[in-house]
Amino acid sequence: MDLEAKFYTVQRIDGDYAYLVLEDAAEDEKCVARALLPAEIAEGSRIKYEMMQYEMA
C-alpha cells in the first residue's frame, strides 16, 4: 500500500465527476466522484491525496 502523499491537478469538472492528473507523471486522467473531493474545487485546483482522502493543497 502506497502511503505517500500524491498531488493532482483538477483538469476538468463534468457534472458529478472531476478528472484529475497526477503531477510530474505522464499518466492518463483519473476520474473521481466530486462527493469524495473538497467542495471548493475548481478546474486548475491542486489536490493532495493522502491516507485515502483528498484535500486542497
PDB file of N, CA and C in Angstrom, residues 1-55:
ATOM      1  N   MET A   1       0.850  -1.184   0.000  1.00  0.00           N
ATOM      2  CA  MET A   1       0.000   0.000   0.000  1.00  0.00           C
ATOM      3  C   MET A   1       0.888   1.237   0.000  1.00  0.00           C
ATOM      4  N   ASP A   2       0.624   2.161  -0.907  1.00  0.00           N
ATOM      5  CA  ASP A   2       1.403   3.382  -1.035  1.00  0.00           C
ATOM      6  C   ASP A   2       0.808   4.463  -0.135  1.00  0.00           C
ATOM      7  N   LEU A   3       1.537   4.863   0.898  1.00  0.00           N
ATOM      8  CA  LEU A   3       1.023   5.853   1.841  1.00  0.00           C
ATOM      9  C   LEU A   3       1.588   7.247   1.611  1.00  0.00           C
ATOM     10  N   GLU A   4       2.427   7.420   0.579  1.00  0.00           N
ATOM     11  CA  GLU A   4       2.967   8.735   0.287  1.00  0.00           C
ATOM     12  C   GLU A   4       1.871   9.648  -0.258  1.00  0.00           C
ATOM     13  N   ALA A   5       1.996  10.933   0.051  1.00  0.00           N
ATOM     14  CA  ALA A   5       1.051  11.907  -0.499  1.00  0.00           C
ATOM     15  C   ALA A   5       1.269  12.038  -1.996  1.00  0.00           C
ATOM     16  N   LYS A   6       0.174  12.150  -2.729  1.00  0.00           N
ATOM     17  CA  LYS A   6       0.229  12.387  -4.172  1.00  0.00           C
ATOM     18  C   LYS A   6      -0.510  13.682  -4.447  1.00  0.00           C
ATOM     19  N   PHE A   7      -0.006  14.424  -5.408  1.00  0.00           N
ATOM     20  CA  PHE A   7      -0.616  15.699  -5.751  1.00  0.00           C
ATOM     21  C   PHE A   7      -1.182  15.639  -7.161  1.00  0.00           C
ATOM     22  N   TYR A   8      -2.414  16.114  -7.284  1.00  0.00           N
ATOM     23  CA  TYR A   8      -3.130  16.101  -8.549  1.00  0.00           C
ATOM     24  C   TYR A   8      -3.584  17.521  -8.880  1.00  0.00           C
ATOM     25  N   THR A   9      -3.818  17.747 -10.158  1.00  0.00           N
ATOM     26  CA  THR A   9      -4.437  18.984 -10.621  1.00  0.00           C
ATOM     27  C   THR A   9      -5.776  18.616 -11.235  1.00  0.00           C
ATOM     28  N   VAL A  10      -6.802  19.391 -10.899  1.00  0.00           N
ATOM     29  CA  VAL A  10      -8.122  19.163 -11.473  1.00  0.00           C
ATOM     30  C   VAL A  10      -8.081  19.662 -12.918  1.00  0.00           C
ATOM     31  N   GLN A  11      -8.154  18.753 -13.855  1.00  0.00           N
ATOM     32  CA  GLN A  11      -8.091  19.110 -15.266  1.00  0.00           C
ATOM     33  C   GLN A  11      -9.435  19.633 -15.752  1.00  0.00           C
ATOM     34  N   ARG A  12     -10.503  18.929 -15.366  1.00  0.00           N
ATOM     35  CA  ARG A  12     -11.836  19.374 -15.770  1.00  0.00           C
ATOM     36  C   ARG A  12     -12.872  18.796 -14.823  1.00  0.00           C
ATOM     37  N   ILE A  13     -14.027  19.457 -14.802  1.00  0.00           N
ATOM     38  CA  ILE A  13     -15.156  19.003 -13.996  1.00  0.00           C
ATOM     39  C   ILE A  13     -16.313  18.769 -14.949  1.00  0.00           C
ATOM     40  N   ASP A  14     -16.930  17.610 -14.810  1.00  0.00           N
ATOM     41  CA  ASP A  14     -18.035  17.233 -15.685  1.00  0.00           C
ATOM     42  C   ASP A  14     -19.152  16.662 -14.810  1.00  0.00           C
ATOM     43  N   GLY A  15     -20.089  17.515 -14.440  1.00  0.00           N
ATOM     44  CA  GLY A  15     -21.211  17.075 -13.608  1.00  0.00           C
ATOM     45  C   GLY A  15     -20.751  16.614 -12.238  1.00  0.00           C
ATOM     46  N   ASP A  16     -21.029  15.354 -11.903  1.00  0.00           N
ATOM     47  CA  ASP A  16     -20.699  14.812 -10.584  1.00  0.00           C
ATOM     48  C   ASP A  16     -19.292  14.232 -10.514  1.00  0.00           C
ATOM     49  N   TYR A  17     -18.491  14.431 -11.558  1.00  0.00           N
ATOM     50  CA  TYR A  17     -17.147  13.858 -11.600  1.00  0.00           C
ATOM     51  C   TYR A  17     -16.101  14.925 -11.904  1.00  0.00           C
ATOM     52  N   ALA A  18     -14.921  14.720 -11.366  1.00  0.00           N
ATOM     53  CA  ALA A  18     -13.778  15.571 -11.675  1.00  0.00           C
ATOM     54  C   ALA A  18     -12.691  14.681 -12.253  1.00  0.00           C
ATOM     55  N   TYR A  19     -11.958  15.220 -13.191  1.00  0.00           N
ATOM     56  CA  TYR A  19     -10.880  14.476 -13.837  1.00  0.00           C
ATOM     57  C   TYR A  19      -9.561  15.070 -13.369  1.00  0.00           C
ATOM     58  N   LEU A  20      -8.771  14.237 -12.704  1.00  0.00           N
ATOM     59  CA  LEU A  20      -7.519  14.673 -12.097  1.00  0.00           C
ATOM     60  C   LEU A  20      -6.335  14.128 -12.876  1.00  0.00           C
ATOM     61  N   VAL A  21      -5.246  14.897 -12.866  1.00  0.00           N
ATOM     62  CA  VAL A  21      -4.000  14.466 -13.499  1.00  0.00           C
ATOM     63  C   VAL A  21      -2.915  14.506 -12.430  1.00  0.00           C
ATOM     64  N   LEU A  22      -2.194  13.417 -12.293  1.00  0.00           N
ATOM     65  CA  LEU A  22      -1.108  13.314 -11.327  1.00  0.00           C
ATOM     66  C   LEU A  22       0.028  14.227 -11.741  1.00  0.00           C
ATOM     67  N   GLU A  23       0.513  15.048 -10.802  1.00  0.00           N
ATOM     68  CA  GLU A  23       1.626  15.945 -11.099  1.00  0.00           C
ATOM     69  C   GLU A  23       2.898  15.140 -11.351  1.00  0.00           C
ATOM     70  N   ASP A  24       3.726  15.642 -12.234  1.00  0.00           N
ATOM     71  CA  ASP A  24       5.027  15.044 -12.540  1.00  0.00           C
ATOM     72  C   ASP A  24       4.936  13.611 -13.039  1.00  0.00           C
ATOM     73  N   ALA A  25       3.870  13.282 -13.738  1.00  0.00           N
ATOM     74  CA  ALA A  25       3.736  11.927 -14.279  1.00  0.00           C
ATOM     75  C   ALA A  25       3.013  11.992 -15.615  1.00  0.00           C
ATOM     76  N   ALA A  26       3.408  11.138 -16.493  1.00  0.00           N
ATOM     77  CA  ALA A  26       2.740  11.037 -17.792  1.00  0.00           C
ATOM     78  C   ALA A  26       1.654   9.971 -17.673  1.00  0.00           C
ATOM     79  N   GLU A  27       0.610  10.314 -16.971  1.00  0.00           N
ATOM     80  CA  GLU A  27      -0.460   9.366 -16.682  1.00  0.00           C
ATOM     81  C   GLU A  27      -1.774   9.909 -17.221  1.00  0.00           C
ATOM     82  N   ASP A  28      -2.672   9.030 -17.567  1.00  0.00           N
ATOM     83  CA  ASP A  28      -3.991   9.438 -18.035  1.00  0.00           C
ATOM     84  C   ASP A  28      -4.775  10.099 -16.905  1.00  0.00           C
ATOM     85  N   GLU A  29      -5.888  10.691 -17.275  1.00  0.00           N
ATOM     86  CA  GLU A  29      -6.755  11.305 -16.283  1.00  0.00           C
ATOM     87  C   GLU A  29      -7.326  10.248 -15.340  1.00  0.00           C
ATOM     88  N   LYS A  30      -7.571  10.675 -14.123  1.00  0.00           N
ATOM     89  CA  LYS A  30      -8.210   9.827 -13.119  1.00  0.00           C
ATOM     90  C   LYS A  30      -9.577  10.442 -12.840  1.00  0.00           C
ATOM     91  N   CYS A  31     -10.628   9.666 -13.014  1.00  0.00           N
ATOM     92  CA  CYS A  31     -11.990  10.137 -12.787  1.00  0.00           C
ATOM     93  C   CYS A  31     -12.373   9.864 -11.329  1.00  0.00           C
ATOM     94  N   VAL A  32     -12.784  10.933 -10.623  1.00  0.00           N
ATOM     95  CA  VAL A  32     -13.134  10.812  -9.209  1.00  0.00           C
ATOM     96  C   VAL A  32     -14.486  11.481  -8.979  1.00  0.00           C
ATOM     97  N   ALA A  33     -15.343  10.818  -8.212  1.00  0.00           N
ATOM     98  CA  ALA A  33     -16.641  11.405  -7.863  1.00  0.00           C
ATOM     99  C   ALA A  33     -16.416  12.668  -7.042  1.00  0.00           C
ATOM    100  N   ARG A  34     -17.123  13.728  -7.395  1.00  0.00           N
ATOM    101  CA  ARG A  34     -16.949  15.009  -6.685  1.00  0.00           C
ATOM    102  C   ARG A  34     -17.311  14.901  -5.211  1.00  0.00           C
ATOM    103  N   ALA A  35     -18.156  13.958  -4.856  1.00  0.00           N
ATOM    104  CA  ALA A  35     -18.532  13.772  -3.452  1.00  0.00           C
ATOM    105  C   ALA A  35     -17.319  13.403  -2.591  1.00  0.00           C
ATOM    106  N   LEU A  36     -16.268  12.868  -3.208  1.00  0.00           N
ATOM    107  CA  LEU A  36     -15.056  12.490  -2.472  1.00  0.00           C
ATOM    108  C   LEU A  36     -14.045  13.620  -2.378  1.00  0.00           C
ATOM    109  N   LEU A  37     -14.293  14.708  -3.088  1.00  0.00           N
ATOM    110  CA  LEU A  37     -13.352  15.820  -3.160  1.00  0.00           C
ATOM    111  C   LEU A  37     -13.851  17.008  -2.343  1.00  0.00           C
ATOM    112  N   PRO A  38     -12.953  17.923  -1.985  1.00  0.00           N
ATOM    113  CA  PRO A  38     -13.393  19.128  -1.274  1.00  0.00           C
ATOM    114  C   PRO A  38     -14.416  19.907  -2.112  1.00  0.00           C
ATOM    115  N   ALA A  39     -15.401  20.481  -1.461  1.00  0.00           N
ATOM    116  CA  ALA A  39     -16.485  21.181  -2.153  1.00  0.00           C
ATOM    117  C   ALA A  39     -15.997  22.385  -2.949  1.00  0.00           C
ATOM    118  N   GLU A  40     -14.889  22.992  -2.539  1.00  0.00           N
ATOM    119  CA  GLU A  40     -14.425  24.229  -3.169  1.00  0.00           C
ATOM    120  C   GLU A  40     -13.535  24.023  -4.396  1.00  0.00           C
ATOM    121  N   ILE A  41     -13.413  22.810  -4.889  1.00  0.00           N
ATOM    122  CA  ILE A  41     -12.539  22.591  -6.048  1.00  0.00           C
ATOM    123  C   ILE A  41     -13.060  23.316  -7.282  1.00  0.00           C
ATOM    124  N   ALA A  42     -12.131  23.644  -8.160  1.00  0.00           N
ATOM    125  CA  ALA A  42     -12.443  24.233  -9.459  1.00  0.00           C
ATOM    126  C   ALA A  42     -11.403  23.713 -10.435  1.00  0.00           C
ATOM    127  N   GLU A  43     -11.643  23.908 -11.711  1.00  0.00           N
ATOM    128  CA  GLU A  43     -10.650  23.487 -12.689  1.00  0.00           C
ATOM    129  C   GLU A  43      -9.349  24.232 -12.410  1.00  0.00           C
ATOM    130  N   GLY A  44      -8.258  23.495 -12.386  1.00  0.00           N
ATOM    131  CA  GLY A  44      -6.949  24.070 -12.075  1.00  0.00           C
ATOM    132  C   GLY A  44      -6.558  23.944 -10.616  1.00  0.00           C
ATOM    133  N   SER A  45      -7.487  23.525  -9.748  1.00  0.00           N
ATOM    134  CA  SER A  45      -7.173  23.368  -8.317  1.00  0.00           C
ATOM    135  C   SER A  45      -6.127  22.282  -8.123  1.00  0.00           C
ATOM    136  N   ARG A  46      -5.311  22.457  -7.094  1.00  0.00           N
ATOM    137  CA  ARG A  46      -4.315  21.452  -6.720  1.00  0.00           C
ATOM    138  C   ARG A  46      -4.871  20.665  -5.541  1.00  0.00           C
ATOM    139  N   ILE A  47      -4.864  19.342  -5.666  1.00  0.00           N
ATOM    140  CA  ILE A  47      -5.454  18.446  -4.669  1.00  0.00           C
ATOM    141  C   ILE A  47      -4.381  17.507  -4.135  1.00  0.00           C
ATOM    142  N   LYS A  48      -4.403  17.291  -2.824  1.00  0.00           N
ATOM    143  CA  LYS A  48      -3.496  16.312  -2.207  1.00  0.00           C
ATOM    144  C   LYS A  48      -4.297  15.074  -1.835  1.00  0.00           C
ATOM    145  N   TYR A  49      -3.761  13.907  -2.196  1.00  0.00           N
ATOM    146  CA  TYR A  49      -4.382  12.628  -1.839  1.00  0.00           C
ATOM    147  C   TYR A  49      -3.438  11.919  -0.879  1.00  0.00           C
ATOM    148  N   GLU A  50      -3.926  11.674   0.331  1.00  0.00           N
ATOM    149  CA  GLU A  50      -3.108  11.018   1.351  1.00  0.00           C
ATOM    150  C   GLU A  50      -4.034  10.300   2.317  1.00  0.00           C
ATOM    151  N   MET A  51      -3.634   9.114   2.721  1.00  0.00           N
ATOM    152  CA  MET A  51      -4.408   8.310   3.672  1.00  0.00           C
ATOM    153  C   MET A  51      -5.852   8.136   3.203  1.00  0.00           C
ATOM    154  N   MET A  52      -6.008   7.901   1.890  1.00  0.00           N
ATOM    155  CA  MET A  52      -7.301   7.636   1.270  1.00  0.00           C
ATOM    156  C   MET A  52      -8.271   8.812   1.359  1.00  0.00           C
ATOM    157  N   GLN A  53      -7.743  10.057   1.460  1.00  0.00           N
ATOM    158  CA  GLN A  53      -8.583  11.247   1.497  1.00  0.00           C
ATOM    159  C   GLN A  53      -7.991  12.314   0.587  1.00  0.00           C
ATOM    160  N   TYR A  54      -8.872  13.109   0.005  1.00  0.00           N
ATOM    161  CA  TYR A  54      -8.472  14.234  -0.833  1.00  0.00           C
ATOM    162  C   TYR A  54      -8.670  15.524  -0.043  1.00  0.00           C
ATOM    163  N   GLU A  55      -7.729  16.465  -0.205  1.00  0.00           N
ATOM    164  CA  GLU A  55      -7.875  17.782   0.406  1.00  0.00           C
ATOM    165  C   GLU A  55      -7.182  18.805  -0.476  1.00  0.00           C
TER     166      GLU A  55
END
